[in-house]
Coordinates of C-alpha atoms in Angstrom, one line a residue:
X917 CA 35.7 2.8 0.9
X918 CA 31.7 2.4 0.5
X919 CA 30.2 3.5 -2.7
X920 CA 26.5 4.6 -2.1
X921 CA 24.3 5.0 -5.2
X922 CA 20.9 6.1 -5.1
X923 CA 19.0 5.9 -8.4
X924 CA 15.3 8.0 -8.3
X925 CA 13.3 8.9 -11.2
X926 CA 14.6 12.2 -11.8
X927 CA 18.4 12.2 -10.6
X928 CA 21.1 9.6 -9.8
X929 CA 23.4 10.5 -6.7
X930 CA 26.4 8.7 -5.9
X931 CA 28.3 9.5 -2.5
X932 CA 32.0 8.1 -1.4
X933 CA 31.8 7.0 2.4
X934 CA 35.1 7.1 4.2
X935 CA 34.5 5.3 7.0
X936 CA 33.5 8.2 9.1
X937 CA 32.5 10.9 6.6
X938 CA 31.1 11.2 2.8
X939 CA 34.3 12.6 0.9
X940 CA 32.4 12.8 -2.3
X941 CA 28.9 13.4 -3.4
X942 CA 27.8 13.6 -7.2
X943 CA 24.7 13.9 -9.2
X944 CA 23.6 13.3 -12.5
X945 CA 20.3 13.0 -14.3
X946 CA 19.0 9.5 -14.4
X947 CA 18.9 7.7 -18.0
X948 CA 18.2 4.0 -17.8
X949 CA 20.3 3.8 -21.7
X950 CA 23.7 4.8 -20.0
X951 CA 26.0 2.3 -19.8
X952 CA 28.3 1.2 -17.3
X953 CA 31.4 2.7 -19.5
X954 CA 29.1 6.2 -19.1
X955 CA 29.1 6.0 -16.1
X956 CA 32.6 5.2 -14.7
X957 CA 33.5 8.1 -17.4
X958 CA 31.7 10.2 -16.3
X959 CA 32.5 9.4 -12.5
X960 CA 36.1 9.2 -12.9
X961 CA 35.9 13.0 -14.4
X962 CA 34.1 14.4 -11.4
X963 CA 37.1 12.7 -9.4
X964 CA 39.9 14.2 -11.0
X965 CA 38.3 17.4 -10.4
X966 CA 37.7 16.5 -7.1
X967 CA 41.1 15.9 -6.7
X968 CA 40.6 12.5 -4.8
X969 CA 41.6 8.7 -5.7
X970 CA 39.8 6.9 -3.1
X971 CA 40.0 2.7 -3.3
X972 CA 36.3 1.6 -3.4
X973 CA 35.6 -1.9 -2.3
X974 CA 32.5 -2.0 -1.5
X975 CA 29.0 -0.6 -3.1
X976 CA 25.2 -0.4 -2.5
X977 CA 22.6 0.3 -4.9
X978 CA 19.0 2.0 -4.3
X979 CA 16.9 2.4 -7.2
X980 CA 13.2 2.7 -7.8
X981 CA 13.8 2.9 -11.6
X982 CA 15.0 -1.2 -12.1
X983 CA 15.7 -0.7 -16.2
X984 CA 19.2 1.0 -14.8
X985 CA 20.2 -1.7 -12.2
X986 CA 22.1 -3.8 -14.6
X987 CA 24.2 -1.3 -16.1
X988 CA 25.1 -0.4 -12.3
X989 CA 26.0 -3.6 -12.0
X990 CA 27.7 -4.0 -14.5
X991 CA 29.8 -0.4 -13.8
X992 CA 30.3 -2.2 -9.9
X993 CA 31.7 -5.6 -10.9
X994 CA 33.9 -4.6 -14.3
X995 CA 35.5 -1.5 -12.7
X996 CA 35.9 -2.4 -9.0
X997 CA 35.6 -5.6 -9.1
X998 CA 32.5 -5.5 -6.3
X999 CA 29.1 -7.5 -6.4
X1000 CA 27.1 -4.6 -5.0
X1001 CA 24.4 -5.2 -2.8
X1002 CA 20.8 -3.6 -3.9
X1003 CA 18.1 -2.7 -1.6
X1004 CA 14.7 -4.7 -1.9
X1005 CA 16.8 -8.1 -3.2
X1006 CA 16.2 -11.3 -1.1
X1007 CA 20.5 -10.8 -1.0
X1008 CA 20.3 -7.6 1.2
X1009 CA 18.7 -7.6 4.5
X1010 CA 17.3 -5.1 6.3
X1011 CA 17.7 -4.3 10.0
X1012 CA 14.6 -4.0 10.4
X1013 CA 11.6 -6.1 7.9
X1014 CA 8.7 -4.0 7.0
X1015 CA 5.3 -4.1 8.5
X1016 CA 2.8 -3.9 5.4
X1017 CA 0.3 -6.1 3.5
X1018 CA 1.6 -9.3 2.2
X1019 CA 2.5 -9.3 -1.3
X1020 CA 3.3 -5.2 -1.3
X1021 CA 6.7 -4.1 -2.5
X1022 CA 7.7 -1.3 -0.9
X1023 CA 10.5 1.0 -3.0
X1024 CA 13.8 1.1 -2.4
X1025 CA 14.3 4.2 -1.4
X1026 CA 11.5 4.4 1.1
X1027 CA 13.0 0.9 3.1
X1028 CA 16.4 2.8 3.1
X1029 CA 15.0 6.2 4.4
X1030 CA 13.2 4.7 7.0
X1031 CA 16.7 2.5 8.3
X1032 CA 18.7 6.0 7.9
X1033 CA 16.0 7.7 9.9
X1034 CA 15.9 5.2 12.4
X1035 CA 19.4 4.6 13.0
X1036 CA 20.0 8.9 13.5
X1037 CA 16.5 9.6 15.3
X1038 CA 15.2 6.1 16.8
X1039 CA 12.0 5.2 16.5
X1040 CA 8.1 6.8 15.7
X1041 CA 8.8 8.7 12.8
X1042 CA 7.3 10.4 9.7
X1043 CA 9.9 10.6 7.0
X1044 CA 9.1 13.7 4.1
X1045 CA 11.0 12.9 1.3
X1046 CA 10.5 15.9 -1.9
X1047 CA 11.5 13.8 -4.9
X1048 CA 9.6 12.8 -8.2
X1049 CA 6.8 12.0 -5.8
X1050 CA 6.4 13.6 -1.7
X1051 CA 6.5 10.5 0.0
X1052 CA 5.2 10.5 3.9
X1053 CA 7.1 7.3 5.7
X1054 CA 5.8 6.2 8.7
X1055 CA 9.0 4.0 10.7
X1056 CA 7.8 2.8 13.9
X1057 CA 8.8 2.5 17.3
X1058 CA 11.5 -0.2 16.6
X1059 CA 12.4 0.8 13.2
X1060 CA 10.4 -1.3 11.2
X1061 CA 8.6 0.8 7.8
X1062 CA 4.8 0.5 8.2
X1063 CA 3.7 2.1 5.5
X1064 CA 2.9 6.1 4.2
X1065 CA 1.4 8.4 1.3
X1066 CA 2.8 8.8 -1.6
X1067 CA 1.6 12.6 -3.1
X1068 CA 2.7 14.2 -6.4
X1069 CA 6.0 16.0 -6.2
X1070 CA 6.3 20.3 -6.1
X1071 CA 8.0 19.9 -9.8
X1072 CA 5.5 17.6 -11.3
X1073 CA 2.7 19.4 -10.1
X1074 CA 4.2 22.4 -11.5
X1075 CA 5.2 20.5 -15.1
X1076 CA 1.7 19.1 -14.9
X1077 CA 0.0 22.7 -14.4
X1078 CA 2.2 23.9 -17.6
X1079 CA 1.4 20.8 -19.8
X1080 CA -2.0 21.0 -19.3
X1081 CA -3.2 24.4 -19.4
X1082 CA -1.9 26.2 -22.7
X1083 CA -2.2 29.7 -20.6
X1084 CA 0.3 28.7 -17.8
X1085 CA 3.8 29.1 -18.1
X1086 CA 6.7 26.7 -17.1
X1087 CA 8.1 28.3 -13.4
X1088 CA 10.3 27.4 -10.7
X1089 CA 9.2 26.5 -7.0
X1090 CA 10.0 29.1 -4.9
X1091 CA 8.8 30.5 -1.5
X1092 CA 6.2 33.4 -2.5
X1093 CA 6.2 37.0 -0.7
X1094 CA 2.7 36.9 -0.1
X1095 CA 0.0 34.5 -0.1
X1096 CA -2.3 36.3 -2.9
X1097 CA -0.3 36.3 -6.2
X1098 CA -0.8 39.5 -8.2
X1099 CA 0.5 37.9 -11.8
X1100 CA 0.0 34.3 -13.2
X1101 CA 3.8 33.4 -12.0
X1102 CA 3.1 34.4 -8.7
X1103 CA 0.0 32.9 -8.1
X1104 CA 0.9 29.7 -9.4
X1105 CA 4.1 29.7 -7.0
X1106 CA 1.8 30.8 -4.2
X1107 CA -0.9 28.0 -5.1
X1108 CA 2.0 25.0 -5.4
X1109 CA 4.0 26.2 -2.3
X1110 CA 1.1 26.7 0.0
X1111 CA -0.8 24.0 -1.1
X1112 CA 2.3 21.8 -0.5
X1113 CA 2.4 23.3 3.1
X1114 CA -1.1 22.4 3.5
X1115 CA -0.2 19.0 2.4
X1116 CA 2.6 18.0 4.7
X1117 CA 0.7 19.7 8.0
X1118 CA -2.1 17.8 7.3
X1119 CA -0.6 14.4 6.5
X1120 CA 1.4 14.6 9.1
X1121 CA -1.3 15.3 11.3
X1122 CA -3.5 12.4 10.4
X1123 CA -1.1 10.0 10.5
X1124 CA -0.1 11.3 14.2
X1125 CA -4.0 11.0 15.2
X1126 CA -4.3 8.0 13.6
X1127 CA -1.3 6.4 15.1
X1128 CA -1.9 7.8 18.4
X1129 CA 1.2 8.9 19.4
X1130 CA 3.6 12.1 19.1
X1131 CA 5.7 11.7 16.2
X1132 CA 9.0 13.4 15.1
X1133 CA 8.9 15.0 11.5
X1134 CA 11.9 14.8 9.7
X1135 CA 12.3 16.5 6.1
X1136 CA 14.6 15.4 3.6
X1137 CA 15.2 15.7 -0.7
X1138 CA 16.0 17.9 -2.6
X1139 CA 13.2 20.7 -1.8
X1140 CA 12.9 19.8 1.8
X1141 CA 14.7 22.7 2.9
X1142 CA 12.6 25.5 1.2
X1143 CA 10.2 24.3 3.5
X1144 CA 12.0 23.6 6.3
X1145 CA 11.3 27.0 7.9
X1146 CA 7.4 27.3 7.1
X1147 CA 4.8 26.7 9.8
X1148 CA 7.6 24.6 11.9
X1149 CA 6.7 21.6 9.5
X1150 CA 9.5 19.8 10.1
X1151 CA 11.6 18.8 13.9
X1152 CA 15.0 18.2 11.1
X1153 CA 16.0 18.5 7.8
X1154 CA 18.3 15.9 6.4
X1155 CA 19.3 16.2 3.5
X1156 CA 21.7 12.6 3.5
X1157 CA 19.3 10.7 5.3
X1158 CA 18.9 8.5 2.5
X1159 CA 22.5 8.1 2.2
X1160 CA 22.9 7.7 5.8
X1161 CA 20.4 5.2 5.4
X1162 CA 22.7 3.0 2.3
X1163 CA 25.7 2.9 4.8
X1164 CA 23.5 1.8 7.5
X1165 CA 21.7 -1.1 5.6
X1166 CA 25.7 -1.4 4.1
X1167 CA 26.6 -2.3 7.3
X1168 CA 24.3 -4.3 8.6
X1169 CA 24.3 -6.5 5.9
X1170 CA 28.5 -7.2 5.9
X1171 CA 29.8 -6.3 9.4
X1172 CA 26.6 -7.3 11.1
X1173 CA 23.9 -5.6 13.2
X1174 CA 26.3 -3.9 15.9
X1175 CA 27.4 -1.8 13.3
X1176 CA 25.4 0.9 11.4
X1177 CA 25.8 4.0 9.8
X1178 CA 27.7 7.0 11.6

């Protein structure tokens, strides 16, 4: 079985790929101090309540915070006895190279959302991933990433808004009842949910006009579907594309290109 980590800023998510389904999917916040006996601790827990045993011999790593990567290596080789592969080394290809400027690094978890995409929606694509940051990806007509925006995220625009002004209050994102707020909460949920709305039409609508072409908008992360009903934003919501997209690369990479993902 394939064991698919993606490592963000803000969470870790590991997912157990059978073959033909994920069996297993757990998250936990990211910490770049914990160890690989941390995490096969606390992994093996979340199994036995699972109730499952499965036989992992194989793993892929995504992760856009690189302090951590050695400890997941470490946790790959020492207790499964796998040398993982990890997304942006010269060791994992991609099935398709990005088109950007030379010298740019593109993050991990933008190169394995755009394969995931690809491989489930084909090609002309703008990928809108809620994390840390709201990332617009742009995959092209044959796959290949060729570049996006990068905005804050809904939570660190909220966090900023609290850390910053000593009136404002710490609140949760959440889908307001109307437009104008009538309290500080309210308004501040109106002003970060709308706004965000704004954002995504917008972006998405340059990058169509700019690109010249009709695009399919897909939404995924971990906020994507509290939008996912506003203003038709979004053709899908996918909320394992990125997985999806860590078997697919998986795949490519050790049973070759004829055989991705789902």
């Amino acid at each position: 079985m394939l064991l698919t980590i993606d490592c963000g800023n803000t969470n870790t998510v590991l997912s157990i790929w059978d073959g033909k389904e994920f069996i297993c999917t757990m998250r936990t916040s990211t910490h770049h101090a914990r160890t690989a006996d941390a995490y096969f601790t606390w992994f093996t827990t979340l199994l036995n309540h699972y109730q499952i045993n499965p036989v992992i011999t194989e793993i892929i790593i995504s992760s856009t915070v690189p302090r951590v990567v050695f400890n997941l290596r470490v946790f790959a080789d020492r207790f499964f006895g796998c040398i993982p592969l990890v997304v942006g080394k010269s060791d994992c290809k991609l099935p398709q190279e990005p088109r950007v400027d030379t010298g740019t690094i593109v993050g991990p978890d933008r190169l394995v959302n755009a394969a995931g995409a690809y491989d489930r929606y084909s090609g002309d694509l703008i990928v809108v991933d809620f994390g840390t940051a709201t990332t617009f990806d742009v995959v092209a007509f044959d796959g290949a990433y060729v570049g996006g925006l990068i905005a804050p995220g809904v939570n660190l625009s909220l966090e900023v808004l609290h850390m910053s002004a000593a009136a404002l209050p710490h609140v949760d994102i959440s889908r307001p009842q109307q437009v104008v707020g009538t309290n500080t909460v309210a308004c501040m949920q109106s002003g970060v949910f709308w706004g965000y709305v704004g954002v995504v039409k917008e972006c998405c609508a340059r990058i169509q006009f700019e690109r010249d072409t009709k695009m399919k908008v897909i939404g995924t992360g971990g906020l994507a579907s509290l939008f996912a009903h506003t203003e038709k934003l979004f053709d899908i919501v996918d909320d394992n594309l990125t997985m999806h997209g860590l078997v697919t690369i998986n795949n490519f990479n050790r049973r070759g290109c004829s055989d991705h993902g789902e």
